[in-house]
PDB file of C-alpha atoms in Angstrom:
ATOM      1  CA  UNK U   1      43.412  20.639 -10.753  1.00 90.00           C
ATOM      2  CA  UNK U   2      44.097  24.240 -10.283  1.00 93.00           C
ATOM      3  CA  UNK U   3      46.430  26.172 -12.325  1.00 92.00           C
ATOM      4  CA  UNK U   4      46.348  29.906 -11.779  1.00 94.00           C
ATOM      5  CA  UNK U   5      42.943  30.995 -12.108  1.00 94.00           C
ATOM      6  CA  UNK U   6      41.606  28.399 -13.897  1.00 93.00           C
ATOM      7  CA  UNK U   7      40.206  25.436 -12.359  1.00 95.00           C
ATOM      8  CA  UNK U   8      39.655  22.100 -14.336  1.00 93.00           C
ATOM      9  CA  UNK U   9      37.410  19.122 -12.803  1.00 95.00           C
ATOM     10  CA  UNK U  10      37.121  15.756 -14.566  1.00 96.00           C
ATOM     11  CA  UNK U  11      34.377  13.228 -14.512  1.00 95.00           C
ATOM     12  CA  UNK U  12      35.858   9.569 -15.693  1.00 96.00           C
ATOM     13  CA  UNK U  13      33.298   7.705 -17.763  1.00 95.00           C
ATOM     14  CA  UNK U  14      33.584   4.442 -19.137  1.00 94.00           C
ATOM     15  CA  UNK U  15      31.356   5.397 -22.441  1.00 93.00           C
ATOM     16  CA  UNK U  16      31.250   8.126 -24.744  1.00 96.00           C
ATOM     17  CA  UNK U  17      28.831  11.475 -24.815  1.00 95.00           C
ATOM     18  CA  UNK U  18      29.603  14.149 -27.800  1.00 94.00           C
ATOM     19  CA  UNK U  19      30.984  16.143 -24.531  1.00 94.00           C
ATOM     20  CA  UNK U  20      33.576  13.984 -23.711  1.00 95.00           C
ATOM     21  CA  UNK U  21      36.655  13.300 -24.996  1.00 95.00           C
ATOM     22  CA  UNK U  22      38.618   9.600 -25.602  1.00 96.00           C
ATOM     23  CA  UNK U  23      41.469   8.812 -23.000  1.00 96.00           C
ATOM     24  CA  UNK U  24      41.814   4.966 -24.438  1.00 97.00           C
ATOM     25  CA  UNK U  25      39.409   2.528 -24.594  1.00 95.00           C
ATOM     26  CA  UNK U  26      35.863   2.422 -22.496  1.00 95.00           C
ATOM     27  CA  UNK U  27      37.936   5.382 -20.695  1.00 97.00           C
ATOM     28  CA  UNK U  28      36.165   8.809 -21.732  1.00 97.00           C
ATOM     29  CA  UNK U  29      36.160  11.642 -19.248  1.00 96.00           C
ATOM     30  CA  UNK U  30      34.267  15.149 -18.991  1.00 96.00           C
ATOM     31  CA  UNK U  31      36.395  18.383 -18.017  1.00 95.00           C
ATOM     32  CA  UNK U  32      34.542  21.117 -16.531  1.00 96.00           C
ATOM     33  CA  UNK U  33      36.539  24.358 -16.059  1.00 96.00           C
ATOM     34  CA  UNK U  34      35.591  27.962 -15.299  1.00 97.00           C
ATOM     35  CA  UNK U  35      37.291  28.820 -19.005  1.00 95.00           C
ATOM     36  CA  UNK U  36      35.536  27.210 -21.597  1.00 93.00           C
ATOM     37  CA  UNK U  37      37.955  25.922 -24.238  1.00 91.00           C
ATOM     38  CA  UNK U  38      35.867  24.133 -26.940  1.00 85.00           C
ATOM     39  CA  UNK U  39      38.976  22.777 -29.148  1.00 88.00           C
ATOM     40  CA  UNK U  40      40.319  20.892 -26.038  1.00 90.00           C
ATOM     41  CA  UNK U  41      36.734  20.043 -24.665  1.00 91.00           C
ATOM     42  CA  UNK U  42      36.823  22.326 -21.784  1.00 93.00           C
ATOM     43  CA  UNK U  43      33.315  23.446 -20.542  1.00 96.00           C
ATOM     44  CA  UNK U  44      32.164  25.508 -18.225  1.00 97.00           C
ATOM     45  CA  UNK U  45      29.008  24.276 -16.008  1.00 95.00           C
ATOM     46  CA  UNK U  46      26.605  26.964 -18.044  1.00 96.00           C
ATOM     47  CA  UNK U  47      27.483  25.669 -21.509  1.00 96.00           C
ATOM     48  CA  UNK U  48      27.051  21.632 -20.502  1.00 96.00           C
ATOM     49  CA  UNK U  49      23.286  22.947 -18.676  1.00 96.00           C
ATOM     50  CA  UNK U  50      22.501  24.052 -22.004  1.00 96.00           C
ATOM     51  CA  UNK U  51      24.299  21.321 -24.600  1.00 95.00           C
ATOM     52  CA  UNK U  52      21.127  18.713 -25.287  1.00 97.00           C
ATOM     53  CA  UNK U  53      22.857  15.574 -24.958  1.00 96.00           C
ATOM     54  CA  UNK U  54      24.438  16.403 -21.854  1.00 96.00           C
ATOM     55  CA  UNK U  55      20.741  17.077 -21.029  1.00 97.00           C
ATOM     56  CA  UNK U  56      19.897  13.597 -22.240  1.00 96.00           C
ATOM     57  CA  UNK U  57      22.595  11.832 -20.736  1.00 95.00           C
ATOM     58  CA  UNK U  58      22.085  13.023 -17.235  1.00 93.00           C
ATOM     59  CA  UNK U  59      18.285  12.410 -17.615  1.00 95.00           C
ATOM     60  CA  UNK U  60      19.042   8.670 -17.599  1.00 91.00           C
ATOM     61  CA  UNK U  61      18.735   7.302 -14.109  1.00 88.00           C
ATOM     62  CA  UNK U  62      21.757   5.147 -13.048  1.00 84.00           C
ATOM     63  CA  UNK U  63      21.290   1.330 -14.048  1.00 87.00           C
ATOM     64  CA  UNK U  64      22.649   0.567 -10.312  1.00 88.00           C
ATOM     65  CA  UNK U  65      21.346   3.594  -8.550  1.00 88.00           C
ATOM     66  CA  UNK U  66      21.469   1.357  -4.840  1.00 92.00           C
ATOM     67  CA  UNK U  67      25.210   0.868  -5.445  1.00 92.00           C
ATOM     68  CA  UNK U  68      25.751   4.514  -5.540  1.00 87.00           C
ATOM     69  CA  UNK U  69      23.281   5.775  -2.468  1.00 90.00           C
ATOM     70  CA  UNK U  70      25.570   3.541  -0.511  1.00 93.00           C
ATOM     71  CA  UNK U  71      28.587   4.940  -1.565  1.00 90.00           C
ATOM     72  CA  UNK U  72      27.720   8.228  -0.915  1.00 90.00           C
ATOM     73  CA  UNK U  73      26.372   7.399   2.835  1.00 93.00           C
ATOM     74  CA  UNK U  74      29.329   5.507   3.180  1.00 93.00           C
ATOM     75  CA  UNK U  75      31.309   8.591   2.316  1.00 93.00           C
ATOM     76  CA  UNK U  76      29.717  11.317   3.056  1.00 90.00           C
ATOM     77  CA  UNK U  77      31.749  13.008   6.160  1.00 88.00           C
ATOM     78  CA  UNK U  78      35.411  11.640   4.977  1.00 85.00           C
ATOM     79  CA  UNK U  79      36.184  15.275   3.280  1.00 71.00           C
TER      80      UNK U  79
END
């Protein structure tokens, strides 16, 4: 979403990280914005490359990694 000058991009989870915030249950998502907002859980890319558990969390390979790689050749020239 764009509003203005401020950009906001959300990553949907389905479990919570001290960087997320609660949208109902096994629904969390990330924002990521180019105006940190801390209150509201707004962060820019700098501050998550620094926070330690988003360190941690992003460190832990993906349980189904095959299922993604061929999701992303499968979609890779549709945008």
């Amino acid at each position: 979403m764009i509003q203005g000058d401020t950009y906001y991009f959300a990553v949907h989870l389905s479990k919570y990280y001290p960087f997320s915030k609660r949208v109902d249950r096994n629904y969390y998502k990330v924002e990521i914005s180019n105006k940190s907002e801390p209150s509201y859980k707004f962060y820019t890319i700098k501050e998550l490359s620094e926070n330690n558990k988003y360190i941690e969390a992003v460190s832990i390979p993906p349980k189904k990694e095959g299922y993604f790689l061929e999701r992303e050749e499968k979609h890779r020239n549709e945008y």
